[in-house]
Each structure stands twice: as structure tokens, then as C-alpha cells.
PDB file of C-alpha atoms in Angstrom:
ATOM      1  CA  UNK A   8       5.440  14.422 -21.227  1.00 51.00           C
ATOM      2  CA  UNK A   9       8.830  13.008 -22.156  1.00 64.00           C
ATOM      3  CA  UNK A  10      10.798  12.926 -19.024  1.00 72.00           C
ATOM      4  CA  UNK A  11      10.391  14.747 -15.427  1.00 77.00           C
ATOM      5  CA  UNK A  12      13.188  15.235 -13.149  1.00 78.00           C
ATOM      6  CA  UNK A  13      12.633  16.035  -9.215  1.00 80.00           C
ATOM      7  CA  UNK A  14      15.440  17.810  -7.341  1.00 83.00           C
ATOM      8  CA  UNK A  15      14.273  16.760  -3.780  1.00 82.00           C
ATOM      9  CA  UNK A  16      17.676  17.896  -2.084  1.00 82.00           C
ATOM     10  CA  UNK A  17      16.625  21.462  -3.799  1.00 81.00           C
ATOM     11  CA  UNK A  18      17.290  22.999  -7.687  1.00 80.00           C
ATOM     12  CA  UNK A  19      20.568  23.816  -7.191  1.00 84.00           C
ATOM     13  CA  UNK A  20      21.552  19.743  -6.741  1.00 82.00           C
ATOM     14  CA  UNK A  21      21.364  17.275  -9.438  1.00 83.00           C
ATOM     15  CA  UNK A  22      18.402  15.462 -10.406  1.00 81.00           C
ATOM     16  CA  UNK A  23      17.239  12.542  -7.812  1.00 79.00           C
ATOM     17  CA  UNK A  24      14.296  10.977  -9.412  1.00 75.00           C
ATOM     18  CA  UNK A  25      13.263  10.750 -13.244  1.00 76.00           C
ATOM     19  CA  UNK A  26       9.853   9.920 -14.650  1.00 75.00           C
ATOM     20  CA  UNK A  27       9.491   9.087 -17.868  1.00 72.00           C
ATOM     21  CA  UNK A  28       6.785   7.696 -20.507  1.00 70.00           C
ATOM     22  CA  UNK A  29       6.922   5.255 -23.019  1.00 64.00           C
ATOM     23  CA  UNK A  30       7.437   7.663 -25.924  1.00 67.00           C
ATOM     24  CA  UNK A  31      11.246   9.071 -24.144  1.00 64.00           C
ATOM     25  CA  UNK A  32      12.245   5.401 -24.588  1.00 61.00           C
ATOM     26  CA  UNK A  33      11.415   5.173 -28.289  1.00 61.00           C
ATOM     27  CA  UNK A  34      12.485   9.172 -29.291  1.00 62.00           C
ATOM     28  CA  UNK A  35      15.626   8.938 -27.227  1.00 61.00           C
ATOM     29  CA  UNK A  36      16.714   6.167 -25.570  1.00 56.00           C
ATOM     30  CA  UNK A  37      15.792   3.450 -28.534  1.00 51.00           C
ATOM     31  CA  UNK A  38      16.003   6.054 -31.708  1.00 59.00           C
ATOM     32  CA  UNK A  39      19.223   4.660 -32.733  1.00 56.00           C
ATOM     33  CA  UNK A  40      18.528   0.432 -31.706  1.00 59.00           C
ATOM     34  CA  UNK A  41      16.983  -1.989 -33.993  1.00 63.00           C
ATOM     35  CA  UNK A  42      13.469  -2.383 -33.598  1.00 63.00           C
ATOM     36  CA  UNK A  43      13.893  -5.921 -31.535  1.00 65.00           C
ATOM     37  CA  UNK A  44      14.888  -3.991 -28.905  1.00 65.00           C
ATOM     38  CA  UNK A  45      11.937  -1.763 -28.905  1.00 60.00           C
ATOM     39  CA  UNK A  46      10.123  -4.410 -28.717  1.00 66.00           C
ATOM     40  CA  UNK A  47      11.564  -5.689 -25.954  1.00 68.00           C
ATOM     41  CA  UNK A  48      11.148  -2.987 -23.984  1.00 65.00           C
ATOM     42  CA  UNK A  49       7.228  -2.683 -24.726  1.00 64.00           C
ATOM     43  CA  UNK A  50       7.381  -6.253 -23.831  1.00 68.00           C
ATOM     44  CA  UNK A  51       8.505  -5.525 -20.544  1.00 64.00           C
ATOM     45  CA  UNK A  52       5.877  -2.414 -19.725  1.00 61.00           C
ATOM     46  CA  UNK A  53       3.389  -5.236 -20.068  1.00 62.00           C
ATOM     47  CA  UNK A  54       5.445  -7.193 -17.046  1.00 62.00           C
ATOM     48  CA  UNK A  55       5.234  -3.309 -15.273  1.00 68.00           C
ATOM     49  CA  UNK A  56       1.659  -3.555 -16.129  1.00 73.00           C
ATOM     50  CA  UNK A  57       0.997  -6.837 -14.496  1.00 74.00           C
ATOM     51  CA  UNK A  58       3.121  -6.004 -11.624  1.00 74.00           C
ATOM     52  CA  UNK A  59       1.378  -2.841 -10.987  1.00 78.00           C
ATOM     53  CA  UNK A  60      -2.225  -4.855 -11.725  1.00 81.00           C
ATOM     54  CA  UNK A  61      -0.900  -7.608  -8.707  1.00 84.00           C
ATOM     55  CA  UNK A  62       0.291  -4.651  -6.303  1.00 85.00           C
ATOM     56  CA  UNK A  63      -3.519  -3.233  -6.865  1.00 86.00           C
ATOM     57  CA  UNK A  64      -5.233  -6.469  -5.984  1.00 90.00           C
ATOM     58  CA  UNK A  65      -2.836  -7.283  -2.738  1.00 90.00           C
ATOM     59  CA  UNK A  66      -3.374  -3.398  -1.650  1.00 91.00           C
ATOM     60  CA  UNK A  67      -7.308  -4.642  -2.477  1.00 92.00           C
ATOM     61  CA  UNK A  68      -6.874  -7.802  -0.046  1.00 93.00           C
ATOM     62  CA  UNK A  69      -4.495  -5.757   2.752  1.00 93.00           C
ATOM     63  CA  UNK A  70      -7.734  -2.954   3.109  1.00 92.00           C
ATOM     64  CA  UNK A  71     -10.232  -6.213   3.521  1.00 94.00           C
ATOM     65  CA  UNK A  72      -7.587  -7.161   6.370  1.00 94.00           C
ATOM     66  CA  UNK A  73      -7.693  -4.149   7.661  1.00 93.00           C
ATOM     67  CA  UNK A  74     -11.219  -3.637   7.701  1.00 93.00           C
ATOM     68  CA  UNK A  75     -11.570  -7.314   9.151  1.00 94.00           C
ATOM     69  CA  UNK A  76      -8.735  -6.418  11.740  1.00 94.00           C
ATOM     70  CA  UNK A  77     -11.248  -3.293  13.203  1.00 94.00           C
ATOM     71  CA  UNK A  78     -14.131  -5.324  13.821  1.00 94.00           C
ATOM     72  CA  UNK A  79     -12.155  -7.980  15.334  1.00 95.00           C
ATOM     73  CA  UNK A  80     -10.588  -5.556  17.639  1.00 94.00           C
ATOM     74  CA  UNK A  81     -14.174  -3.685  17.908  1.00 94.00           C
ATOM     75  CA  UNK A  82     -15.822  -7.086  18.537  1.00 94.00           C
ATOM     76  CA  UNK A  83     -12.710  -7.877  21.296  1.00 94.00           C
ATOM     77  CA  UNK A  84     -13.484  -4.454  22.580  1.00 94.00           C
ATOM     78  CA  UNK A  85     -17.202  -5.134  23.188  1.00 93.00           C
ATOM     79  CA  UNK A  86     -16.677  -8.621  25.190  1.00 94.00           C
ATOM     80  CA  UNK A  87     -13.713  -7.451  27.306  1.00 93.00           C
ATOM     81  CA  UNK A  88     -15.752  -4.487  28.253  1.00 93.00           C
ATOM     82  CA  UNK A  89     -18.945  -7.098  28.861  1.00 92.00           C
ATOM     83  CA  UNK A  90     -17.059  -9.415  31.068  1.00 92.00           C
ATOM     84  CA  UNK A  91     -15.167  -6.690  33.094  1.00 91.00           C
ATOM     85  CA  UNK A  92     -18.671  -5.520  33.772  1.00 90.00           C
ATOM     86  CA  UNK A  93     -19.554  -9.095  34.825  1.00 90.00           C
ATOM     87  CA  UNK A  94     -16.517  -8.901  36.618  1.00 88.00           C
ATOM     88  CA  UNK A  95     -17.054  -5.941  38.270  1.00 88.00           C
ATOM     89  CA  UNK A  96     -20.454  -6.700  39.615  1.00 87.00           C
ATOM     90  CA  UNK A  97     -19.910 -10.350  40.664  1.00 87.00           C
ATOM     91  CA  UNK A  98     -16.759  -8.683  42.783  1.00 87.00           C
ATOM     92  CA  UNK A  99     -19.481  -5.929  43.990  1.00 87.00           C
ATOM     93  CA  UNK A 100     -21.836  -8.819  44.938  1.00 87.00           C
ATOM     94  CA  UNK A 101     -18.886 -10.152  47.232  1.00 85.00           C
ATOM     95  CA  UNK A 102     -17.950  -7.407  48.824  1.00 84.00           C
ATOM     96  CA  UNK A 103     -21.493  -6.654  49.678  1.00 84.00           C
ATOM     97  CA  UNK A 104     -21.879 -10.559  51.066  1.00 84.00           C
ATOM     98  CA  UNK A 105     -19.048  -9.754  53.599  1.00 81.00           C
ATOM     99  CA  UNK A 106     -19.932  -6.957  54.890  1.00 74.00           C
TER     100      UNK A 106
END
């Protein structure tokens, strides 16, 4: 694969979106430039590599978050639900003292 358009506003519109692979830039976009500048732009799908290598690890450390975050709020769950029992029967206890 070269190049892939998507039309998301339907076929009939022009072209929104355009994937491409590293062999469109050196066929067509680079066939005519001196070879520093394919080199350039291989230099900078290593940066895109690292990028996308650095947006994988922080999605890694956001899911540990998130997995920390539900038993927190589990945890929270389990000793408001303890002390509104506590609550509950201490109020009971009073009500039964008056009466």
C-alpha cells in the first residue's frame, strides 16, 4: 500500500484523510529530491517511531491509573458502606434507648 484516501463526508466529496507508507514518500513524493532529503525524512519516521513508542508507554501508565482508580473507588465503596452500617445501627441503638 502506497497511499489510502477516506472520504468520510461520502465518495462524492474530496478526500479528508490520507494514509500513506514509507515507500509513497520515496516513489513519489522524494523521486525527483536528492537523496539528503530522503534521508531526512527516514530520519524523522524514527522521531514518529519514538513518539508513537512514548504514547504506548503513557497509554501503559494511564490503564495502571485506571486500574488503581477502581480499587480506590471499590475500596471507598466498601468503608462508606461499613460505616453507614455502623451508622445505621448506633442510630437504631438510640432510637431504641428512647423509647
Amino acid at each position: 500500500m502506497d497511499k489510502k484516501y477516506t472520504f468520510d463526508n461520502g465518495p462524492g466529496s474530496p478526500p479528508t484523510f490520507m494514509v500513506t507508507s514509507p515507500n509513497y514518500f520515496t516513489y513519489d513524493v522524494y523521486q525527483l529530491s536528492p537523496l539528503e532529503s530522503l534521508m531526512i525524512l527516514m530520519t524523522n519516521d524514527g522521531v514518529t517511531i519514538s513518539l508513537q513508542k512514548e504514547i504506548g508507554l503513557l497509554e501503559h501508565e494511564m490503564s495502571q491509573l485506571q486500574l488503581e482508580f477502581i480499587k480506590l473507588d471499590t475500596k471507598l465503596e466498601s468503608r462508606f458502606k461499613d460505616f453507614r452500617n455502623e451508622f445505621k445501627g448506633e442510630i437504631r441503638s438510640e432510637w431504641h434507648s428512647l423509647f
